[in-house]
Tab-separated table of C-alpha atoms in Angstrom:
chain	number	residue	atom	x	y	z
Y	1	UNK	CA	-67.657	28.953	-37.845
Y	2	UNK	CA	-64.705	31.214	-37.082
Y	3	UNK	CA	-66.257	34.300	-35.459
Y	4	UNK	CA	-69.004	32.615	-33.423
Y	5	UNK	CA	-68.991	29.751	-30.936
Y	6	UNK	CA	-72.366	28.033	-31.185
Y	7	UNK	CA	-73.559	25.557	-28.581
Y	8	UNK	CA	-76.980	23.906	-28.513
Y	9	UNK	CA	-78.318	22.348	-25.331
Y	10	UNK	CA	-81.720	20.911	-26.155
Y	11	UNK	CA	-84.094	23.863	-26.593
Y	12	UNK	CA	-81.416	26.403	-25.557
Y	13	UNK	CA	-79.021	27.911	-28.110
Y	14	UNK	CA	-75.874	29.738	-26.980
Y	15	UNK	CA	-74.183	32.071	-29.481
Y	16	UNK	CA	-70.867	33.459	-28.309
Y	17	UNK	CA	-69.161	36.253	-30.234
Y	18	UNK	CA	-65.570	35.139	-30.701
Y	19	UNK	CA	-63.068	37.587	-32.150
Y	20	UNK	CA	-61.091	38.201	-28.951
Y	21	UNK	CA	-58.186	39.934	-30.712
Y	22	UNK	CA	-60.507	42.823	-31.659
Y	23	UNK	CA	-62.861	42.634	-28.672
Y	24	UNK	CA	-65.442	40.727	-30.690
Y	25	UNK	CA	-65.930	43.526	-33.214
Y	26	UNK	CA	-68.362	42.763	-36.028
Y	27	UNK	CA	-66.971	42.293	-39.532
Y	28	UNK	CA	-68.683	41.026	-42.710
Y	29	UNK	CA	-67.662	37.452	-41.947
Y	30	UNK	CA	-69.408	37.602	-38.573
Y	31	UNK	CA	-72.477	39.017	-40.294
Y	32	UNK	CA	-72.532	36.038	-42.639
Y	33	UNK	CA	-72.169	33.571	-39.790
Y	34	UNK	CA	-74.942	35.294	-37.849
Y	35	UNK	CA	-77.208	35.035	-40.881
Y	36	UNK	CA	-76.454	31.326	-41.106
Y	37	UNK	CA	-77.136	30.541	-37.463
Y	38	UNK	CA	-80.299	32.670	-37.414
Y	39	UNK	CA	-81.634	30.715	-40.370
Y	40	UNK	CA	-80.995	27.490	-38.474
Y	41	UNK	CA	-82.826	28.835	-35.416
Y	42	UNK	CA	-85.771	30.051	-37.492
Y	43	UNK	CA	-86.105	26.557	-38.954
Y	44	UNK	CA	-85.793	24.774	-35.591
Y	45	UNK	CA	-89.187	24.312	-33.885
Y	46	UNK	CA	-87.460	22.939	-30.768
Y	47	UNK	CA	-85.454	26.097	-30.018
Y	48	UNK	CA	-87.038	28.169	-27.229
Y	49	UNK	CA	-84.261	30.387	-25.843
Y	50	UNK	CA	-81.303	32.024	-27.607
Y	51	UNK	CA	-78.487	33.466	-25.490
Y	52	UNK	CA	-75.939	35.864	-26.997
Y	53	UNK	CA	-72.700	36.296	-25.062
Y	54	UNK	CA	-69.132	37.481	-25.387
Y	55	UNK	CA	-66.288	37.169	-22.918
Y	56	UNK	CA	-65.167	38.935	-19.759
Y	57	UNK	CA	-63.478	41.737	-21.730
Y	58	UNK	CA	-66.152	42.407	-24.292
Y	59	UNK	CA	-69.616	41.387	-25.344
Y	60	UNK	CA	-69.167	43.181	-28.675
Y	61	UNK	CA	-67.127	46.355	-29.073
Y	62	UNK	CA	-69.048	47.503	-32.154
Y	63	UNK	CA	-68.232	47.345	-35.817
Y	64	UNK	CA	-64.702	46.447	-36.867
Y	65	UNK	CA	-63.466	49.857	-38.036
Y	66	UNK	CA	-60.461	48.423	-39.874
Y	67	UNK	CA	-62.673	46.082	-41.887
Y	68	UNK	CA	-65.570	48.479	-42.427
Y	69	UNK	CA	-63.409	51.449	-43.468
Y	70	UNK	CA	-62.516	49.585	-46.615
Y	71	UNK	CA	-65.879	51.025	-47.679
Y	72	UNK	CA	-65.209	54.738	-47.839
Y	73	UNK	CA	-68.295	56.125	-49.545
Y	74	UNK	CA	-71.946	56.332	-48.556
Y	75	UNK	CA	-73.115	54.101	-51.399
Y	76	UNK	CA	-70.625	51.432	-50.281
Y	77	UNK	CA	-71.182	51.441	-46.513
Y	78	UNK	CA	-74.959	51.947	-46.423
Y	79	UNK	CA	-75.736	48.412	-47.695
Y	80	UNK	CA	-73.400	47.007	-45.018
Y	81	UNK	CA	-75.196	48.977	-42.305
Y	82	UNK	CA	-78.587	47.875	-43.631
Y	83	UNK	CA	-77.403	44.260	-43.732
Y	84	UNK	CA	-76.543	44.301	-40.030
Y	85	UNK	CA	-79.783	46.155	-39.328
Y	86	UNK	CA	-81.711	43.332	-41.007
Y	87	UNK	CA	-79.781	40.794	-38.938
Y	88	UNK	CA	-80.760	42.562	-35.711
Y	89	UNK	CA	-84.358	42.851	-36.888
Y	90	UNK	CA	-84.305	39.077	-37.350
Y	91	UNK	CA	-82.949	38.719	-33.800
Y	92	UNK	CA	-85.723	40.991	-32.548
Y	93	UNK	CA	-88.341	38.965	-34.419
Y	94	UNK	CA	-87.253	35.465	-33.389
Y	95	UNK	CA	-89.948	33.268	-31.862
Y	96	UNK	CA	-87.621	32.025	-29.081
Y	97	UNK	CA	-86.834	34.341	-26.175
Y	98	UNK	CA	-83.564	36.195	-26.839
Y	99	UNK	CA	-81.185	37.068	-24.008
Y	100	UNK	CA	-78.045	39.208	-24.129
Y	101	UNK	CA	-75.635	38.000	-21.422
Y	102	UNK	CA	-73.033	40.745	-20.912
Y	103	UNK	CA	-69.903	40.420	-18.799
Y	104	UNK	CA	-67.625	43.026	-20.402
Y	105	UNK	CA	-68.076	46.005	-22.719
Y	106	UNK	CA	-71.161	46.290	-24.911
Y	107	UNK	CA	-70.495	49.562	-26.687
Y	108	UNK	CA	-71.416	51.041	-30.041
Y	109	UNK	CA	-72.846	48.271	-32.178
Y	110	UNK	CA	-72.536	45.927	-29.213
Y	111	UNK	CA	-75.080	48.019	-27.354
Y	112	UNK	CA	-77.276	47.923	-30.467
Y	113	UNK	CA	-77.195	44.120	-30.307
Y	114	UNK	CA	-78.199	44.240	-26.631
Y	115	UNK	CA	-81.136	46.513	-27.469
Y	116	UNK	CA	-82.354	44.033	-30.097
Y	117	UNK	CA	-82.728	41.223	-27.538
Y	118	UNK	CA	-85.786	40.633	-25.377
Y	119	UNK	CA	-83.815	40.675	-22.128
Y	120	UNK	CA	-80.356	41.665	-20.918
Y	121	UNK	CA	-78.591	39.883	-18.061
Y	122	UNK	CA	-75.391	41.587	-16.926
Y	123	UNK	CA	-72.535	40.888	-14.561
Y	124	UNK	CA	-71.336	43.659	-12.278
Y	125	UNK	CA	-68.307	44.100	-14.566
Y	126	UNK	CA	-70.417	44.887	-17.658
Y	127	UNK	CA	-70.381	48.326	-19.304
Y	128	UNK	CA	-72.724	49.819	-21.877
Y	129	UNK	CA	-72.631	52.789	-24.209
Y	130	UNK	CA	-73.964	54.104	-27.503
Y	131	UNK	CA	-70.617	55.732	-28.289
Y	132	UNK	CA	-71.169	56.313	-32.014
Y	133	UNK	CA	-71.514	60.083	-31.477
Y	134	UNK	CA	-67.879	60.173	-30.311
Y	135	UNK	CA	-66.899	58.862	-33.741
Y	136	UNK	CA	-68.958	61.497	-35.524
Y	137	UNK	CA	-71.684	59.093	-36.651
Y	138	UNK	CA	-75.088	57.839	-35.519
Y	139	UNK	CA	-76.186	54.329	-34.756
Y	140	UNK	CA	-76.339	52.406	-38.028
Y	141	UNK	CA	-78.036	49.120	-37.169
Y	142	UNK	CA	-81.384	50.313	-35.777
Y	143	UNK	CA	-80.159	50.464	-32.204
Y	144	UNK	CA	-81.324	53.998	-31.417
Y	145	UNK	CA	-84.942	53.202	-32.186
Y	146	UNK	CA	-84.780	49.960	-30.230
Y	147	UNK	CA	-83.144	51.722	-27.273
Y	148	UNK	CA	-85.873	54.380	-27.294
Y	149	UNK	CA	-88.528	51.673	-27.389
Y	150	UNK	CA	-86.940	49.881	-24.442
Y	151	UNK	CA	-86.071	52.734	-22.056
Y	152	UNK	CA	-88.025	55.638	-23.532
Y	153	UNK	CA	-86.816	58.598	-25.612
Y	154	UNK	CA	-86.203	60.815	-22.580
Y	155	UNK	CA	-83.673	58.342	-21.165
Y	156	UNK	CA	-82.244	57.281	-24.505
Y	157	UNK	CA	-81.516	60.709	-25.985
Y	158	UNK	CA	-78.888	61.746	-23.403
Y	159	UNK	CA	-77.068	58.443	-23.891
Y	160	UNK	CA	-77.150	58.732	-27.679
Y	161	UNK	CA	-76.066	62.389	-27.716
Y	162	UNK	CA	-73.230	62.143	-25.187
Y	163	UNK	CA	-71.921	58.610	-25.706
Y	164	UNK	CA	-71.926	58.134	-21.929
Y	165	UNK	CA	-70.615	54.808	-20.676
Y	166	UNK	CA	-72.881	53.201	-18.108
Y	167	UNK	CA	-71.825	50.782	-15.414
Y	168	UNK	CA	-73.912	47.661	-15.009
Y	169	UNK	CA	-75.809	49.183	-12.083
Y	170	UNK	CA	-76.432	52.407	-14.008
Y	171	UNK	CA	-77.679	50.422	-16.990
Y	172	UNK	CA	-79.996	48.497	-14.663
Y	173	UNK	CA	-81.372	51.762	-13.279
Y	174	UNK	CA	-81.943	53.065	-16.821
Y	175	UNK	CA	-83.891	49.961	-17.840
Y	176	UNK	CA	-81.375	48.749	-20.423
Y	177	UNK	CA	-80.316	45.861	-18.168
Y	178	UNK	CA	-83.159	43.691	-16.904
Y	179	UNK	CA	-81.290	41.421	-14.474
Y	180	UNK	CA	-78.066	42.286	-12.643
Y	181	UNK	CA	-76.168	39.151	-11.674
Y	182	UNK	CA	-73.991	38.686	-8.610
Y	183	UNK	CA	-71.275	36.145	-7.945
Y	184	UNK	CA	-68.879	34.169	-10.092
Y	185	UNK	CA	-71.442	31.777	-11.611
Y	186	UNK	CA	-73.321	34.328	-13.674
Y	187	UNK	CA	-73.388	32.035	-16.694
Y	188	UNK	CA	-74.995	29.318	-14.584
Y	189	UNK	CA	-77.696	31.751	-13.447
Y	190	UNK	CA	-78.462	32.600	-17.084
Y	191	UNK	CA	-78.553	28.892	-17.961
Y	192	UNK	CA	-80.942	28.132	-15.099
Y	193	UNK	CA	-83.258	30.948	-16.168
Y	194	UNK	CA	-83.205	29.672	-19.743
Y	195	UNK	CA	-84.064	26.168	-18.568
Y	196	UNK	CA	-87.076	27.502	-16.690
Y	197	UNK	CA	-88.306	29.433	-19.746
Y	198	UNK	CA	-87.696	26.425	-22.006
Y	199	UNK	CA	-90.283	24.435	-20.065
Y	200	UNK	CA	-92.966	26.586	-21.711
Y	201	UNK	CA	-94.328	25.681	-25.153
Y	202	UNK	CA	-92.838	27.771	-27.955
Y	203	UNK	CA	-96.334	28.973	-28.862
Y	204	UNK	CA	-96.680	30.601	-25.437
Y	205	UNK	CA	-93.233	32.211	-25.662
Y	206	UNK	CA	-94.099	33.598	-29.093
Y	207	UNK	CA	-97.478	34.881	-27.862
Y	208	UNK	CA	-96.080	36.749	-24.858
Y	209	UNK	CA	-93.307	38.260	-26.989
Y	210	UNK	CA	-95.899	39.500	-29.459
Y	211	UNK	CA	-98.037	40.870	-26.647
Y	212	UNK	CA	-95.055	42.752	-25.213
Y	213	UNK	CA	-94.413	44.293	-28.626
Y	214	UNK	CA	-98.009	45.479	-28.860
Y	215	UNK	CA	-97.870	46.966	-25.362
Y	216	UNK	CA	-94.682	48.811	-26.373
Y	217	UNK	CA	-96.535	50.181	-29.383
Y	218	UNK	CA	-99.212	51.533	-27.081
Y	219	UNK	CA	-102.022	49.163	-28.069
Y	220	UNK	CA	-104.730	49.692	-25.406
Y	221	UNK	CA	-105.729	46.902	-23.060
Y	222	UNK	CA	-109.252	47.021	-24.493
Y	223	UNK	CA	-107.819	45.566	-27.699
Y	224	UNK	CA	-105.538	43.058	-26.003
Y	225	UNK	CA	-107.772	41.199	-23.557
Y	226	UNK	CA	-109.716	39.494	-26.347
Y	227	UNK	CA	-106.461	38.215	-27.860
Y	228	UNK	CA	-105.418	36.793	-24.513
Y	229	UNK	CA	-108.811	35.103	-24.170
Y	230	UNK	CA	-108.538	33.644	-27.662
Y	231	UNK	CA	-104.997	32.351	-27.087
Y	232	UNK	CA	-105.899	30.816	-23.733
Y	233	UNK	CA	-108.969	29.162	-25.254
Y	234	UNK	CA	-106.907	27.779	-28.136
Y	235	UNK	CA	-104.501	26.132	-25.705
Y	236	UNK	CA	-107.266	24.940	-23.383
Y	237	UNK	CA	-107.841	21.795	-25.443
Y	238	UNK	CA	-104.145	21.039	-25.955
Y	239	UNK	CA	-102.550	17.870	-24.587
Y	240	UNK	CA	-99.983	19.959	-22.687
Y	241	UNK	CA	-102.764	21.672	-20.746
Y	242	UNK	CA	-104.626	18.413	-20.109
Y	243	UNK	CA	-101.479	16.725	-18.813
Y	244	UNK	CA	-100.618	19.677	-16.572
Y	245	UNK	CA	-104.134	19.656	-15.099
Y	246	UNK	CA	-103.952	15.912	-14.423
Y	247	UNK	CA	-100.609	16.357	-12.649
Y	248	UNK	CA	-101.921	19.315	-10.637
Y	249	UNK	CA	-105.016	17.435	-9.482
Y	250	UNK	CA	-102.947	14.358	-8.606
Y	251	UNK	CA	-100.628	16.455	-6.424
Y	252	UNK	CA	-103.563	18.099	-4.674
Y	253	UNK	CA	-105.065	14.702	-3.813
Y	254	UNK	CA	-101.787	13.250	-2.510
């Protein structure tokens, strides 16, 4: 791959956007490579956490305007926008937990990618912005809807309509960033978190992700508790549960 650096560490998959000369802007080649690696993840039952990252200058600076402006008409560019929208919908729907790890700028389409992930970890140097309005366009990859779902329409609309750039702390206060990282070993903190999550069975990760989606859709708790009971009961007879109980009881007796 030329636009992505992919590194697999057991159940943890790192995907680093790598077009440093254009601040990791997305072009059709990157879209194709993302489609390829997502297919591999979807077919890998061992993968439990996927981490998307960039570099200290940029997570992703958006779409590559030079490359994308080769398509000058609506009927030419709309399929490209829909293609990237489908890619981000696949990211959103992955069974593994998805984490955006942002150290630099995540603006335009880069912020849309962040909004498609389950969680965002950010260094103090990170910056965020849905700046499409400053270019006379809207979000094109589904990012506005995902942003509204994550932080609420009342918080999202001002960002979408002004193109305001948020610092990492401002993004944390808005709810776009979930974890604000301190220190120089931010990548190590993300790795350690991923290792903790990866101890859980994939079925549990998938269940909690689905539950979170239903809560976001406003499904009442009266409809959810029975699903939790059913899932817990299904796992009750699993070997993982039996082994964990044996280890717990052995520790209590020691």
